[in-house]
């Protein structure tokens, strides 16, 4: 094997490994959140109501489904680009409702701004994943 081929293989293996680890880390954010929405359903609905979202019961069900199913899709690398876009859109919308630091009391603004900015960074990572795809260590790669 030539030096170029060896370094390309190492580079591809490293990229695929990093992609898998990134997918798992992103899923680690969404899967527990989705499960907690179901296990604490009444509290979730109350929290959604407190920020003025319409149809809080439906929003809680949709939120839990998006987070759980999206996280599982990222873990196994199934329809990863779609899952990343859906999770990104969900996270962006949720950020404006639940981390509206611009309207938070002064003593809560810094924490809410930090959470909002963290979510925007997560959306950025999900967009990169949507553009790059799941890599070779995924169901998507086996289906191709």
PDB file of N, CA, C and O in Angstrom, residues 47-94:
ATOM      1  N   UNK A  47     -44.652  23.142  31.928  1.00  0.00           N
ATOM      2  CA  UNK A  47     -43.562  24.016  31.500  1.00  0.00           C
ATOM      3  C   UNK A  47     -43.849  24.610  30.131  1.00  0.00           C
ATOM      4  O   UNK A  47     -43.625  25.806  29.898  1.00  0.00           O
ATOM      5  N   UNK A  48     -44.378  23.806  29.236  1.00  0.00           N
ATOM      6  CA  UNK A  48     -44.724  24.301  27.897  1.00  0.00           C
ATOM      7  C   UNK A  48     -45.823  25.358  28.001  1.00  0.00           C
ATOM      8  O   UNK A  48     -45.761  26.391  27.327  1.00  0.00           O
ATOM      9  N   UNK A  49     -46.797  25.122  28.845  1.00  0.00           N
ATOM     10  CA  UNK A  49     -47.857  26.114  29.059  1.00  0.00           C
ATOM     11  C   UNK A  49     -47.287  27.417  29.600  1.00  0.00           C
ATOM     12  O   UNK A  49     -47.720  28.502  29.207  1.00  0.00           O
ATOM     13  N   UNK A  50     -46.285  27.311  30.484  1.00  0.00           N
ATOM     14  CA  UNK A  50     -45.740  28.504  31.143  1.00  0.00           C
ATOM     15  C   UNK A  50     -45.061  29.465  30.173  1.00  0.00           C
ATOM     16  O   UNK A  50     -44.928  30.647  30.473  1.00  0.00           O
ATOM     17  N   UNK A  51     -44.631  28.971  29.014  1.00  0.00           N
ATOM     18  CA  UNK A  51     -44.005  29.857  28.040  1.00  0.00           C
ATOM     19  C   UNK A  51     -44.970  30.274  26.935  1.00  0.00           C
ATOM     20  O   UNK A  51     -44.585  30.953  25.991  1.00  0.00           O
ATOM     21  N   UNK A  52     -46.217  29.838  27.044  1.00  0.00           N
ATOM     22  CA  UNK A  52     -47.247  30.298  26.122  1.00  0.00           C
ATOM     23  C   UNK A  52     -47.339  29.560  24.800  1.00  0.00           C
ATOM     24  O   UNK A  52     -47.959  30.061  23.855  1.00  0.00           O
ATOM     25  N   UNK A  53     -46.739  28.385  24.712  1.00  0.00           N
ATOM     26  CA  UNK A  53     -46.867  27.616  23.466  1.00  0.00           C
ATOM     27  C   UNK A  53     -48.290  27.089  23.346  1.00  0.00           C
ATOM     28  O   UNK A  53     -48.885  26.673  24.331  1.00  0.00           O
ATOM     29  N   UNK A  54     -48.835  27.085  22.143  1.00  0.00           N
ATOM     30  CA  UNK A  54     -50.173  26.538  21.947  1.00  0.00           C
ATOM     31  C   UNK A  54     -50.154  25.004  22.025  1.00  0.00           C
ATOM     32  O   UNK A  54     -49.111  24.378  21.796  1.00  0.00           O
ATOM     33  N   UNK A  55     -51.273  24.404  22.356  1.00  0.00           N
ATOM     34  CA  UNK A  55     -51.448  22.951  22.406  1.00  0.00           C
ATOM     35  C   UNK A  55     -50.318  22.252  23.166  1.00  0.00           C
ATOM     36  O   UNK A  55     -49.572  21.439  22.613  1.00  0.00           O
ATOM     37  N   UNK A  56     -50.173  22.545  24.460  1.00  0.00           N
ATOM     38  CA  UNK A  56     -49.026  22.034  25.205  1.00  0.00           C
ATOM     39  C   UNK A  56     -48.933  20.502  25.276  1.00  0.00           C
ATOM     40  O   UNK A  56     -47.827  19.957  25.255  1.00  0.00           O
ATOM     41  N   UNK A  57     -50.069  19.814  25.346  1.00  0.00           N
ATOM     42  CA  UNK A  57     -50.020  18.341  25.378  1.00  0.00           C
ATOM     43  C   UNK A  57     -49.459  17.805  24.064  1.00  0.00           C
ATOM     44  O   UNK A  57     -48.593  16.926  24.054  1.00  0.00           O
ATOM     45  N   UNK A  58     -49.955  18.324  22.958  1.00  0.00           N
ATOM     46  CA  UNK A  58     -49.460  17.896  21.651  1.00  0.00           C
ATOM     47  C   UNK A  58     -47.993  18.281  21.484  1.00  0.00           C
ATOM     48  O   UNK A  58     -47.187  17.484  20.977  1.00  0.00           O
ATOM     49  N   UNK A  59     -47.630  19.472  21.935  1.00  0.00           N
ATOM     50  CA  UNK A  59     -46.227  19.913  21.841  1.00  0.00           C
ATOM     51  C   UNK A  59     -45.319  18.982  22.640  1.00  0.00           C
ATOM     52  O   UNK A  59     -44.212  18.656  22.195  1.00  0.00           O
ATOM     53  N   UNK A  60     -45.770  18.531  23.805  1.00  0.00           N
ATOM     54  CA  UNK A  60     -44.974  17.619  24.625  1.00  0.00           C
ATOM     55  C   UNK A  60     -44.792  16.276  23.926  1.00  0.00           C
ATOM     56  O   UNK A  60     -43.686  15.707  23.923  1.00  0.00           O
ATOM     57  N   UNK A  61     -45.847  15.761  23.324  1.00  0.00           N
ATOM     58  CA  UNK A  61     -45.768  14.480  22.610  1.00  0.00           C
ATOM     59  C   UNK A  61     -44.848  14.611  21.401  1.00  0.00           C
ATOM     60  O   UNK A  61     -43.971  13.768  21.175  1.00  0.00           O
ATOM     61  N   UNK A  62     -45.036  15.673  20.630  1.00  0.00           N
ATOM     62  CA  UNK A  62     -44.195  15.889  19.447  1.00  0.00           C
ATOM     63  C   UNK A  62     -42.738  16.078  19.865  1.00  0.00           C
ATOM     64  O   UNK A  62     -41.824  15.497  19.266  1.00  0.00           O
ATOM     65  N   UNK A  63     -42.513  16.867  20.902  1.00  0.00           N
ATOM     66  CA  UNK A  63     -41.149  17.093  21.382  1.00  0.00           C
ATOM     67  C   UNK A  63     -40.476  15.799  21.807  1.00  0.00           C
ATOM     68  O   UNK A  63     -39.331  15.532  21.438  1.00  0.00           O
ATOM     69  N   UNK A  64     -41.186  14.986  22.573  1.00  0.00           N
ATOM     70  CA  UNK A  64     -40.623  13.711  23.018  1.00  0.00           C
ATOM     71  C   UNK A  64     -40.334  12.806  21.826  1.00  0.00           C
ATOM     72  O   UNK A  64     -39.267  12.177  21.762  1.00  0.00           O
ATOM     73  N   UNK A  65     -41.254  12.736  20.893  1.00  0.00           N
ATOM     74  CA  UNK A  65     -41.069  11.877  19.720  1.00  0.00           C
ATOM     75  C   UNK A  65     -39.880  12.336  18.882  1.00  0.00           C
ATOM     76  O   UNK A  65     -39.055  11.515  18.455  1.00  0.00           O
ATOM     77  N   UNK A  66     -39.779  13.629  18.642  1.00  0.00           N
ATOM     78  CA  UNK A  66     -38.670  14.158  17.844  1.00  0.00           C
ATOM     79  C   UNK A  66     -37.342  13.855  18.530  1.00  0.00           C
ATOM     80  O   UNK A  66     -36.391  13.389  17.897  1.00  0.00           O
ATOM     81  N   UNK A  67     -37.272  14.099  19.825  1.00  0.00           N
ATOM     82  CA  UNK A  67     -36.004  13.888  20.531  1.00  0.00           C
ATOM     83  C   UNK A  67     -35.626  12.402  20.605  1.00  0.00           C
ATOM     84  O   UNK A  67     -34.474  12.047  20.371  1.00  0.00           O
ATOM     85  N   UNK A  68     -36.582  11.549  20.923  1.00  0.00           N
ATOM     86  CA  UNK A  68     -36.271  10.118  21.057  1.00  0.00           C
ATOM     87  C   UNK A  68     -35.971   9.501  19.699  1.00  0.00           C
ATOM     88  O   UNK A  68     -34.933   8.843  19.508  1.00  0.00           O
ATOM     89  N   UNK A  69     -36.868   9.684  18.748  1.00  0.00           N
ATOM     90  CA  UNK A  69     -36.656   9.082  17.431  1.00  0.00           C
ATOM     91  C   UNK A  69     -35.452   9.684  16.716  1.00  0.00           C
ATOM     92  O   UNK A  69     -34.679   8.967  16.066  1.00  0.00           O
ATOM     93  N   UNK A  70     -35.273  10.995  16.843  1.00  0.00           N
ATOM     94  CA  UNK A  70     -34.115  11.648  16.230  1.00  0.00           C
ATOM     95  C   UNK A  70     -32.812  11.152  16.835  1.00  0.00           C
ATOM     96  O   UNK A  70     -31.842  10.887  16.118  1.00  0.00           O
ATOM     97  N   UNK A  71     -32.770  11.018  18.156  1.00  0.00           N
ATOM     98  CA  UNK A  71     -31.563  10.520  18.813  1.00  0.00           C
ATOM     99  C   UNK A  71     -31.252   9.091  18.389  1.00  0.00           C
ATOM    100  O   UNK A  71     -30.097   8.757  18.098  1.00  0.00           O
ATOM    101  N   UNK A  72     -32.263   8.241  18.331  1.00  0.00           N
ATOM    102  CA  UNK A  72     -32.043   6.854  17.900  1.00  0.00           C
ATOM    103  C   UNK A  72     -31.545   6.801  16.459  1.00  0.00           C
ATOM    104  O   UNK A  72     -30.658   6.000  16.130  1.00  0.00           O
ATOM    105  N   UNK A  73     -32.098   7.669  15.611  1.00  0.00           N
ATOM    106  CA  UNK A  73     -31.637   7.725  14.215  1.00  0.00           C
ATOM    107  C   UNK A  73     -30.169   8.133  14.146  1.00  0.00           C
ATOM    108  O   UNK A  73     -29.397   7.574  13.351  1.00  0.00           O
ATOM    109  N   UNK A  74     -29.761   9.095  14.981  1.00  0.00           N
ATOM    110  CA  UNK A  74     -28.351   9.498  14.994  1.00  0.00           C
ATOM    111  C   UNK A  74     -27.460   8.362  15.495  1.00  0.00           C
ATOM    112  O   UNK A  74     -26.386   8.128  14.948  1.00  0.00           O
ATOM    113  N   UNK A  75     -27.896   7.665  16.519  1.00  0.00           N
ATOM    114  CA  UNK A  75     -27.093   6.586  17.097  1.00  0.00           C
ATOM    115  C   UNK A  75     -26.789   5.513  16.063  1.00  0.00           C
ATOM    116  O   UNK A  75     -25.645   5.086  15.918  1.00  0.00           O
ATOM    117  N   UNK A  76     -27.814   5.084  15.339  1.00  0.00           N
ATOM    118  CA  UNK A  76     -27.594   3.996  14.375  1.00  0.00           C
ATOM    119  C   UNK A  76     -27.237   4.503  12.985  1.00  0.00           C
ATOM    120  O   UNK A  76     -26.886   3.715  12.112  1.00  0.00           O
ATOM    121  N   UNK A  77     -27.326   5.800  12.793  1.00  0.00           N
ATOM    122  CA  UNK A  77     -26.985   6.371  11.487  1.00  0.00           C
ATOM    123  C   UNK A  77     -28.016   6.037  10.430  1.00  0.00           C
ATOM    124  O   UNK A  77     -27.675   5.689   9.305  1.00  0.00           O
ATOM    125  N   UNK A  78     -29.285   6.162  10.783  1.00  0.00           N
ATOM    126  CA  UNK A  78     -30.379   5.875   9.859  1.00  0.00           C
ATOM    127  C   UNK A  78     -31.065   7.177   9.447  1.00  0.00           C
ATOM    128  O   UNK A  78     -31.544   7.912  10.296  1.00  0.00           O
ATOM    129  N   UNK A  79     -31.053   7.443   8.136  1.00  0.00           N
ATOM    130  CA  UNK A  79     -31.624   8.695   7.621  1.00  0.00           C
ATOM    131  C   UNK A  79     -31.091   9.885   8.423  1.00  0.00           C
ATOM    132  O   UNK A  79     -31.824  10.778   8.840  1.00  0.00           O
ATOM    133  N   UNK A  80     -29.794   9.866   8.574  1.00  0.00           N
ATOM    134  CA  UNK A  80     -29.094  10.808   9.451  1.00  0.00           C
ATOM    135  C   UNK A  80     -29.275  12.255   9.013  1.00  0.00           C
ATOM    136  O   UNK A  80     -29.472  13.136   9.848  1.00  0.00           O
ATOM    137  N   UNK A  81     -29.208  12.501   7.727  1.00  0.00           N
ATOM    138  CA  UNK A  81     -29.338  13.886   7.251  1.00  0.00           C
ATOM    139  C   UNK A  81     -30.710  14.452   7.613  1.00  0.00           C
ATOM    140  O   UNK A  81     -30.818  15.591   8.083  1.00  0.00           O
ATOM    141  N   UNK A  82     -31.748  13.657   7.424  1.00  0.00           N
ATOM    142  CA  UNK A  82     -33.109  14.099   7.751  1.00  0.00           C
ATOM    143  C   UNK A  82     -33.248  14.276   9.255  1.00  0.00           C
ATOM    144  O   UNK A  82     -33.786  15.288   9.728  1.00  0.00           O
ATOM    145  N   UNK A  83     -32.765  13.299  10.028  1.00  0.00           N
ATOM    146  CA  UNK A  83     -32.858  13.386  11.484  1.00  0.00           C
ATOM    147  C   UNK A  83     -32.139  14.630  12.001  1.00  0.00           C
ATOM    148  O   UNK A  83     -32.661  15.342  12.870  1.00  0.00           O
ATOM    149  N   UNK A  84     -30.962  14.921  11.449  1.00  0.00           N
ATOM    150  CA  UNK A  84     -30.209  16.098  11.885  1.00  0.00           C
ATOM    151  C   UNK A  84     -30.963  17.387  11.563  1.00  0.00           C
ATOM    152  O   UNK A  84     -30.996  18.311  12.380  1.00  0.00           O
ATOM    153  N   UNK A  85     -31.578  17.447  10.388  1.00  0.00           N
ATOM    154  CA  UNK A  85     -32.344  18.647  10.028  1.00  0.00           C
ATOM    155  C   UNK A  85     -33.571  18.819  10.923  1.00  0.00           C
ATOM    156  O   UNK A  85     -33.878  19.932  11.365  1.00  0.00           O
ATOM    157  N   UNK A  86     -34.270  17.729  11.199  1.00  0.00           N
ATOM    158  CA  UNK A  86     -35.455  17.802  12.067  1.00  0.00           C
ATOM    159  C   UNK A  86     -35.044  18.218  13.477  1.00  0.00           C
ATOM    160  O   UNK A  86     -35.673  19.108  14.073  1.00  0.00           O
ATOM    161  N   UNK A  87     -34.012  17.581  14.016  1.00  0.00           N
ATOM    162  CA  UNK A  87     -33.548  17.955  15.352  1.00  0.00           C
ATOM    163  C   UNK A  87     -33.044  19.397  15.382  1.00  0.00           C
ATOM    164  O   UNK A  87     -33.274  20.115  16.362  1.00  0.00           O
ATOM    165  N   UNK A  88     -32.383  19.829  14.327  1.00  0.00           N
ATOM    166  CA  UNK A  88     -31.911  21.208  14.260  1.00  0.00           C
ATOM    167  C   UNK A  88     -33.060  22.201  14.253  1.00  0.00           C
ATOM    168  O   UNK A  88     -33.031  23.199  14.982  1.00  0.00           O
ATOM    169  N   UNK A  89     -34.066  21.939  13.446  1.00  0.00           N
ATOM    170  CA  UNK A  89     -35.239  22.816  13.412  1.00  0.00           C
ATOM    171  C   UNK A  89     -35.961  22.844  14.748  1.00  0.00           C
ATOM    172  O   UNK A  89     -36.352  23.912  15.249  1.00  0.00           O
ATOM    173  N   UNK A  90     -36.124  21.670  15.340  1.00  0.00           N
ATOM    174  CA  UNK A  90     -36.762  21.554  16.655  1.00  0.00           C
ATOM    175  C   UNK A  90     -35.988  22.360  17.698  1.00  0.00           C
ATOM    176  O   UNK A  90     -36.575  23.121  18.476  1.00  0.00           O
ATOM    177  N   UNK A  91     -34.673  22.215  17.700  1.00  0.00           N
ATOM    178  CA  UNK A  91     -33.830  22.906  18.678  1.00  0.00           C
ATOM    179  C   UNK A  91     -33.877  24.415  18.484  1.00  0.00           C
ATOM    180  O   UNK A  91     -33.932  25.177  19.458  1.00  0.00           O
ATOM    181  N   UNK A  92     -33.893  24.848  17.242  1.00  0.00           N
ATOM    182  CA  UNK A  92     -33.960  26.283  16.960  1.00  0.00           C
ATOM    183  C   UNK A  92     -35.268  26.880  17.476  1.00  0.00           C
ATOM    184  O   UNK A  92     -35.268  27.901  18.175  1.00  0.00           O
ATOM    185  N   UNK A  93     -36.374  26.227  17.166  1.00  0.00           N
ATOM    186  CA  UNK A  93     -37.680  26.718  17.632  1.00  0.00           C
ATOM    187  C   UNK A  93     -37.737  26.698  19.154  1.00  0.00           C
ATOM    188  O   UNK A  93     -38.166  27.676  19.791  1.00  0.00           O
ATOM    189  N   UNK A  94     -37.313  25.588  19.757  1.00  0.00           N
ATOM    190  CA  UNK A  94     -37.344  25.474  21.216  1.00  0.00           C
ATOM    191  C   UNK A  94     -36.501  26.553  21.886  1.00  0.00           C
ATOM    192  O   UNK A  94     -36.881  27.074  22.936  1.00  0.00           O
TER     193      UNK A  94
END
